[in-house]
PDB file of C-alpha atoms in Angstrom:
ATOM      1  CA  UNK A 425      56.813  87.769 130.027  1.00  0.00           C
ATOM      2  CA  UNK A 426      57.087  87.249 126.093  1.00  0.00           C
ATOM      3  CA  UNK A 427      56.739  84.592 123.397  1.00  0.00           C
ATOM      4  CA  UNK A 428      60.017  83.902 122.583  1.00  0.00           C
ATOM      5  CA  UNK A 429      59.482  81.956 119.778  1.00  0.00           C
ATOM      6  CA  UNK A 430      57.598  84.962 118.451  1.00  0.00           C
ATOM      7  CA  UNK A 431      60.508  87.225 119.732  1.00  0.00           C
ATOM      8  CA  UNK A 432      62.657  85.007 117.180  1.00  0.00           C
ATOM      9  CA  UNK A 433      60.409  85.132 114.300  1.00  0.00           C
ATOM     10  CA  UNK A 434      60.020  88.956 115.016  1.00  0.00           C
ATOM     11  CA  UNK A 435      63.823  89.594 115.175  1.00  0.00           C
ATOM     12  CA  UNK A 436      65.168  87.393 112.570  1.00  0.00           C
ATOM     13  CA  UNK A 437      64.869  88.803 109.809  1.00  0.00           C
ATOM     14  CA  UNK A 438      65.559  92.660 111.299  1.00  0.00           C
ATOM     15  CA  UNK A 439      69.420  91.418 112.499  1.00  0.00           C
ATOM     16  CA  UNK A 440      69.254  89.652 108.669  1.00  0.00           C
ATOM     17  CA  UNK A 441      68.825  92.492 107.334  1.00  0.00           C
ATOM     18  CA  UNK A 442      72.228  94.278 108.794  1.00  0.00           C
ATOM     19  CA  UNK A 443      73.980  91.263 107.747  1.00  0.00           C
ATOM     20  CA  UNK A 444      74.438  89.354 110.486  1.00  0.00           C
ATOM     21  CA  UNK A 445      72.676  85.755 111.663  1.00  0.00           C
ATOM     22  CA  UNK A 446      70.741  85.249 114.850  1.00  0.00           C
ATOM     23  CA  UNK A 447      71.826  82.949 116.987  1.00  0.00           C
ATOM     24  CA  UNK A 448      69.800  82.973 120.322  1.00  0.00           C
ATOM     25  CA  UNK A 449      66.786  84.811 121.662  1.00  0.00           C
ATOM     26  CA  UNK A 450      66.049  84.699 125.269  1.00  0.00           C
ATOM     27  CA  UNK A 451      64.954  86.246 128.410  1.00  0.00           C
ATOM     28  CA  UNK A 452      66.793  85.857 131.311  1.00  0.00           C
ATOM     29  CA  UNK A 453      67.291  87.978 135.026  1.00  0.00           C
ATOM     30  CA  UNK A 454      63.524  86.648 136.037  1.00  0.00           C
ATOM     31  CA  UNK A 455      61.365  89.529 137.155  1.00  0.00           C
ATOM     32  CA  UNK A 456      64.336  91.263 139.339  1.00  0.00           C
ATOM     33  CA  UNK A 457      66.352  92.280 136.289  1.00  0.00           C
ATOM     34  CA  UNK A 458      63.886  91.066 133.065  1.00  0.00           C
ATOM     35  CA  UNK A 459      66.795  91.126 130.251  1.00  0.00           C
ATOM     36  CA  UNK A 460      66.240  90.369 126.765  1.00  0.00           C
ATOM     37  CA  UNK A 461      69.463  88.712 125.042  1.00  0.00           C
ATOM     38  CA  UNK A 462      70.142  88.398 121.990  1.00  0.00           C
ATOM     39  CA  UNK A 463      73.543  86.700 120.486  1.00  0.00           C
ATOM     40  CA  UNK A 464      74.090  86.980 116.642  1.00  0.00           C
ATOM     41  CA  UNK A 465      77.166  86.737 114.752  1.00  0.00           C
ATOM     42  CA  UNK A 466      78.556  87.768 111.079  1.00  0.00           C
ATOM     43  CA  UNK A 467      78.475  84.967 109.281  1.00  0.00           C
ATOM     44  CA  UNK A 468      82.019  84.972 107.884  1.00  0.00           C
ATOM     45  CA  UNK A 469      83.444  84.817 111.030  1.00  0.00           C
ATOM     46  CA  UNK A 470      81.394  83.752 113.694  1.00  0.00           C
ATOM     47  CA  UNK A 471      82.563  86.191 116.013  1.00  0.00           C
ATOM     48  CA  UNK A 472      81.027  90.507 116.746  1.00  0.00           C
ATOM     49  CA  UNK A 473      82.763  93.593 117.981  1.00  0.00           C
ATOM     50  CA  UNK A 474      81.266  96.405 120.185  1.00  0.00           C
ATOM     51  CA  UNK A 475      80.166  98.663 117.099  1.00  0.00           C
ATOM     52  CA  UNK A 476      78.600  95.535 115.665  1.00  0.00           C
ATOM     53  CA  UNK A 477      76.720  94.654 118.756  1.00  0.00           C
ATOM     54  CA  UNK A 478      75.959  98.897 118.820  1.00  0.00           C
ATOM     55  CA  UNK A 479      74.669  98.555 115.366  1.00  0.00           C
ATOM     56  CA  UNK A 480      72.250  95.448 115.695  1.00  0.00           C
ATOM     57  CA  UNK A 481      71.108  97.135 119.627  1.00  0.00           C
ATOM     58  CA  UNK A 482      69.795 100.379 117.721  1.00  0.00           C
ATOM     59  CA  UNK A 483      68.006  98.553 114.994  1.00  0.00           C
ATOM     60  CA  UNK A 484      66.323  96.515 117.536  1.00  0.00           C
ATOM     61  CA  UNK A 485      65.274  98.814 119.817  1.00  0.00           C
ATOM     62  CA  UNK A 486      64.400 101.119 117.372  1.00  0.00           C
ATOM     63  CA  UNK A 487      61.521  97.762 115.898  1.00  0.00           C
ATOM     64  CA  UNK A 488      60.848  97.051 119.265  1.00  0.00           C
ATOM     65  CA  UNK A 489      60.172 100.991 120.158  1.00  0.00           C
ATOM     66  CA  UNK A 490      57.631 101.355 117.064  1.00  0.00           C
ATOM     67  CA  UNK A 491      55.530  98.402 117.827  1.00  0.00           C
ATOM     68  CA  UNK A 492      55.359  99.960 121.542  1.00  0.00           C
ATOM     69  CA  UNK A 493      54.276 103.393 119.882  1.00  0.00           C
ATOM     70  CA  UNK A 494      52.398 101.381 117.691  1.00  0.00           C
ATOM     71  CA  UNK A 495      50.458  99.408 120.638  1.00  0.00           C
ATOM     72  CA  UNK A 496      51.503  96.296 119.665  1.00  0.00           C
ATOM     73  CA  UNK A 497      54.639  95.731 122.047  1.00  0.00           C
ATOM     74  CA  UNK A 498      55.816  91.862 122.031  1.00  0.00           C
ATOM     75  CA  UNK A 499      57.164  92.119 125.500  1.00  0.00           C
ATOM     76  CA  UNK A 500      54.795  93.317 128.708  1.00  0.00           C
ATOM     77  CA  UNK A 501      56.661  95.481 130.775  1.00  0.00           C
ATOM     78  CA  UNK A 502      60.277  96.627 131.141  1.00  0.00           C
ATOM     79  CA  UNK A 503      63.506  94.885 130.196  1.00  0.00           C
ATOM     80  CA  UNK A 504      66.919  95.354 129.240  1.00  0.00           C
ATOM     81  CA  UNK A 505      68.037  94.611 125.458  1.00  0.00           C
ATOM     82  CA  UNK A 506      71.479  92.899 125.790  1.00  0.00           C
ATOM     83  CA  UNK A 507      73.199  92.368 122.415  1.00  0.00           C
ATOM     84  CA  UNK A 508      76.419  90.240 122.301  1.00  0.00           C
ATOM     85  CA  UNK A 509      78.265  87.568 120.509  1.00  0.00           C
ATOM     86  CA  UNK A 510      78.118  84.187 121.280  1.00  0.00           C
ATOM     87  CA  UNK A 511      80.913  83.869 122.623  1.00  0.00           C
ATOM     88  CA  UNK A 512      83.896  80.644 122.517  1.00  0.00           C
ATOM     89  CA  UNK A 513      81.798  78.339 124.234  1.00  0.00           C
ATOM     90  CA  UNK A 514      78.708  79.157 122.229  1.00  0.00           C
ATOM     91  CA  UNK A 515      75.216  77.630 122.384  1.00  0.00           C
ATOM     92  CA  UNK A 516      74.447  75.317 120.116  1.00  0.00           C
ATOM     93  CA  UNK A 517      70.685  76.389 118.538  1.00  0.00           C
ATOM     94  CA  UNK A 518      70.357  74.936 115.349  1.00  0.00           C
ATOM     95  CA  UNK A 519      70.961  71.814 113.869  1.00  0.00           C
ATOM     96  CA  UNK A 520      73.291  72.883 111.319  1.00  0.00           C
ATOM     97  CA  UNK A 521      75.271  74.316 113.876  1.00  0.00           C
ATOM     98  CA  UNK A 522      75.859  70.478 115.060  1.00  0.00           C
ATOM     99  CA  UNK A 523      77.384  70.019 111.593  1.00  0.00           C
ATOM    100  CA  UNK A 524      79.202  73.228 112.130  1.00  0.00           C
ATOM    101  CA  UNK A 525      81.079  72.601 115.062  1.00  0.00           C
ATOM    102  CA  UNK A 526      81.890  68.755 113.914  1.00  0.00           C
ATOM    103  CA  UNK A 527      84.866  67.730 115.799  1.00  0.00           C
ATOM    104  CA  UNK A 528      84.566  70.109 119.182  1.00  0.00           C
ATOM    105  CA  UNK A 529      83.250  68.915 122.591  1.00  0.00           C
ATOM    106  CA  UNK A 530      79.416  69.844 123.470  1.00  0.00           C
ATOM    107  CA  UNK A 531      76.917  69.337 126.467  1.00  0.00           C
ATOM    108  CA  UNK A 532      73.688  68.523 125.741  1.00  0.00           C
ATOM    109  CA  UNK A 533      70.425  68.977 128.125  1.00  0.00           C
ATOM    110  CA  UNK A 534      67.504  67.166 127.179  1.00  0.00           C
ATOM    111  CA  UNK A 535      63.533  67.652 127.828  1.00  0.00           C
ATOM    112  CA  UNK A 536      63.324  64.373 128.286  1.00  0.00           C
ATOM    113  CA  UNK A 537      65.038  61.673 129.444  1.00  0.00           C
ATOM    114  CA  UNK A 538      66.593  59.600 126.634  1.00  0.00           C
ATOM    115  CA  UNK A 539      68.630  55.790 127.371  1.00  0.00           C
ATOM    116  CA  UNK A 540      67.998  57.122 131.282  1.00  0.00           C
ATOM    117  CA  UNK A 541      69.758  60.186 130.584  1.00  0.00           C
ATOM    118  CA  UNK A 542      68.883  63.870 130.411  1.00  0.00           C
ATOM    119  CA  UNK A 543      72.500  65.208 129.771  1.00  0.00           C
ATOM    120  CA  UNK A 544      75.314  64.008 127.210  1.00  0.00           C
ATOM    121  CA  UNK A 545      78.256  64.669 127.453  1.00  0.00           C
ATOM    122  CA  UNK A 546      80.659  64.577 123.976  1.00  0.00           C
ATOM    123  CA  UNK A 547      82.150  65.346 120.521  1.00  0.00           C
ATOM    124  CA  UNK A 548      79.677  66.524 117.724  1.00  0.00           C
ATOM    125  CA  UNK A 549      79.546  63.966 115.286  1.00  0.00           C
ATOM    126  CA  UNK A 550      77.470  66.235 112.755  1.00  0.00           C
ATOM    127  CA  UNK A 551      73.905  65.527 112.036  1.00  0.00           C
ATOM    128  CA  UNK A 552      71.597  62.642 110.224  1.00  0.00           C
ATOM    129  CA  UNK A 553      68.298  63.597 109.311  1.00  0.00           C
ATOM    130  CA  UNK A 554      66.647  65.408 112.093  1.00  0.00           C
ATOM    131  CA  UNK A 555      69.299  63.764 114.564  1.00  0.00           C
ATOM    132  CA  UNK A 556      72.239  65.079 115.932  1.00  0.00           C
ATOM    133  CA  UNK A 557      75.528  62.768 116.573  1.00  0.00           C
ATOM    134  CA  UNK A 558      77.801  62.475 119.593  1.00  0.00           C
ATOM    135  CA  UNK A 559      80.708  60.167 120.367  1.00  0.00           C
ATOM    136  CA  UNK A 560      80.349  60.496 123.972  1.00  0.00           C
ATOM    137  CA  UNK A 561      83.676  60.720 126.131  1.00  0.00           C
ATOM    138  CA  UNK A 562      82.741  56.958 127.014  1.00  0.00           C
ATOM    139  CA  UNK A 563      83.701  55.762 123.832  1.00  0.00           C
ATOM    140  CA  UNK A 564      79.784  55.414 123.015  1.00  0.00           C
ATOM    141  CA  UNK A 565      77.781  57.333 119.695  1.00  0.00           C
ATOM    142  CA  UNK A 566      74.480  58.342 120.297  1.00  0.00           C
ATOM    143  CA  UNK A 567      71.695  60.292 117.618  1.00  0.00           C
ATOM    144  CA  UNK A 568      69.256  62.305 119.548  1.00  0.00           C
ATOM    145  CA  UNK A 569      66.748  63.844 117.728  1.00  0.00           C
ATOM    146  CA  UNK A 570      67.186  67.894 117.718  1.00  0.00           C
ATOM    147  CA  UNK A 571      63.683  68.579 118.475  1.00  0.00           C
ATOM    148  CA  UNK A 572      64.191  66.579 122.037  1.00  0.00           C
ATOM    149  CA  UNK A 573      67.236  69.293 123.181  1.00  0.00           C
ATOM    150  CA  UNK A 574      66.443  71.841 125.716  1.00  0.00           C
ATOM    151  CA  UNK A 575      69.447  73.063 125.310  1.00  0.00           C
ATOM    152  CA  UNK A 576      73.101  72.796 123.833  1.00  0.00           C
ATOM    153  CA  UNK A 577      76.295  74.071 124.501  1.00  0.00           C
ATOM    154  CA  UNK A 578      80.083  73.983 123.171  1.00  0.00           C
ATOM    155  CA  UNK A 579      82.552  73.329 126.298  1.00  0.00           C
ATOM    156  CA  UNK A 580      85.679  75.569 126.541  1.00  0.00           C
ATOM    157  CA  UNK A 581      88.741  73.418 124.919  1.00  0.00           C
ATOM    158  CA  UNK A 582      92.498  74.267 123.540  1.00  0.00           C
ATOM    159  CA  UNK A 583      91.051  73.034 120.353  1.00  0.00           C
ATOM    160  CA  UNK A 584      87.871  75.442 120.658  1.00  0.00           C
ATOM    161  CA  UNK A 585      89.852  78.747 121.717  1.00  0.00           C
ATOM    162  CA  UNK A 586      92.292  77.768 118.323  1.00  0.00           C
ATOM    163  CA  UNK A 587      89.682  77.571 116.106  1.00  0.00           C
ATOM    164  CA  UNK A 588      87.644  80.912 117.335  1.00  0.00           C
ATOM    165  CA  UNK A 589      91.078  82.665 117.589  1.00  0.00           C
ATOM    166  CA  UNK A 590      90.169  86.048 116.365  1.00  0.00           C
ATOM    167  CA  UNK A 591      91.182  87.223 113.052  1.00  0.00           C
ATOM    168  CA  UNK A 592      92.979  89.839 113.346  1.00  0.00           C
ATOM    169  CA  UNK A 593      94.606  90.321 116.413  1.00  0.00           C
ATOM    170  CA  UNK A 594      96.708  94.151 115.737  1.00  0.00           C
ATOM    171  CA  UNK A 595      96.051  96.473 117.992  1.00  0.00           C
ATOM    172  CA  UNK A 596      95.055  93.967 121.146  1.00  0.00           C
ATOM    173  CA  UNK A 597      98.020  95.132 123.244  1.00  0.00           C
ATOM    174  CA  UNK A 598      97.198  98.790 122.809  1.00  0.00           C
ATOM    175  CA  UNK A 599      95.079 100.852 124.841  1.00  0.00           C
ATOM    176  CA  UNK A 600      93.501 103.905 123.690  1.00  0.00           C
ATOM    177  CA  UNK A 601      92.082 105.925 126.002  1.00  0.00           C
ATOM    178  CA  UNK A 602      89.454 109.248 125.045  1.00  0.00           C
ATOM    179  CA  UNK A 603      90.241 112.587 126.181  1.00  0.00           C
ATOM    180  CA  UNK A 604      87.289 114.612 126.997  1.00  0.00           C
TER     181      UNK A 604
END
């Protein structure tokens, strides 16, 4: 359906430029429900709200929108254009983000099959070189090289929720509702 590698280079620097950082392009829902996601996050925090997500949606539709007017739309056909945070249990898409999230839990998928394995199971250990490090829940370290992951994933722990607690919490137990 689309180059998503192109996608990425494309939309980059447009959620850069409202301040943010992009953390995932892809296209998921197959051809039933083609949706285009894209995750960012502010940088200070890690974390977006709904008028941040409404703010990066516009200026991406609105770049995706001229290059259709434009005839030179990166993506044949329709889709939806989900924008959302990452969420806790995050994917894990760069390598500095393995030096990021030192100290939390992670699965990582392979390509390939490395030591017999395609899936690893443990604690980031940061990075070395082009490698990544886990102390897997054996007791083992390993140092796959980045460029080998399919994909990468923090797992949903105690110590995960504390440290993506949001911010500020004030107003959480209030519900506003809109009159028309």
């Amino acid at each position: 359906m689309a180059d998503i590698a192109a996608l990425n280079r494309l939309l980059e620097p447009e959620v850069e430029s409202l301040g943010y950082r992009l953390v995932r392009v892809a296209f998921l829902g197959g051809k039933s429900d083609p949706t285009l996601q894209v995750m960012a996050e502010k940088p200070s925090t890690r974390q977006l709200d709904l008028s941040d997500c409404e703010v990066i949606s516009r200026k991406l539709s609105e770049t995706l929108d001229a290059l259709e007017a434009d005839g030179r739309d990166p993506i044949e056909g329709g889709y939806r254009l989900e924008v959302s945070s990452p969420g806790i249990d995050r994917p894990l898409t760069r390598l500095a983000d393995f030096d990021d999230w030192k100290g939390h839990d992670a699965r990582v998928n392979l390509a390939d099959q490395q030591n017999g394995r395609k899936q690893f199971k443990g604690s980031v250990a940061g990075t070395e070189g082009a490698d990544i490090l886990l102390h897997l829940d054996n007791g083992e370290d390993v140092a796959i090289p980045f460029a080998s992951i399919h994909s990468a994933k923090l797992l949903l722990t105690d110590k995960l929720i504390n440290a993506t607690a949001p911010l500020s919490t004030e107003g959480a137990d209030t519900i506003q509702t809109v009159e028309d």
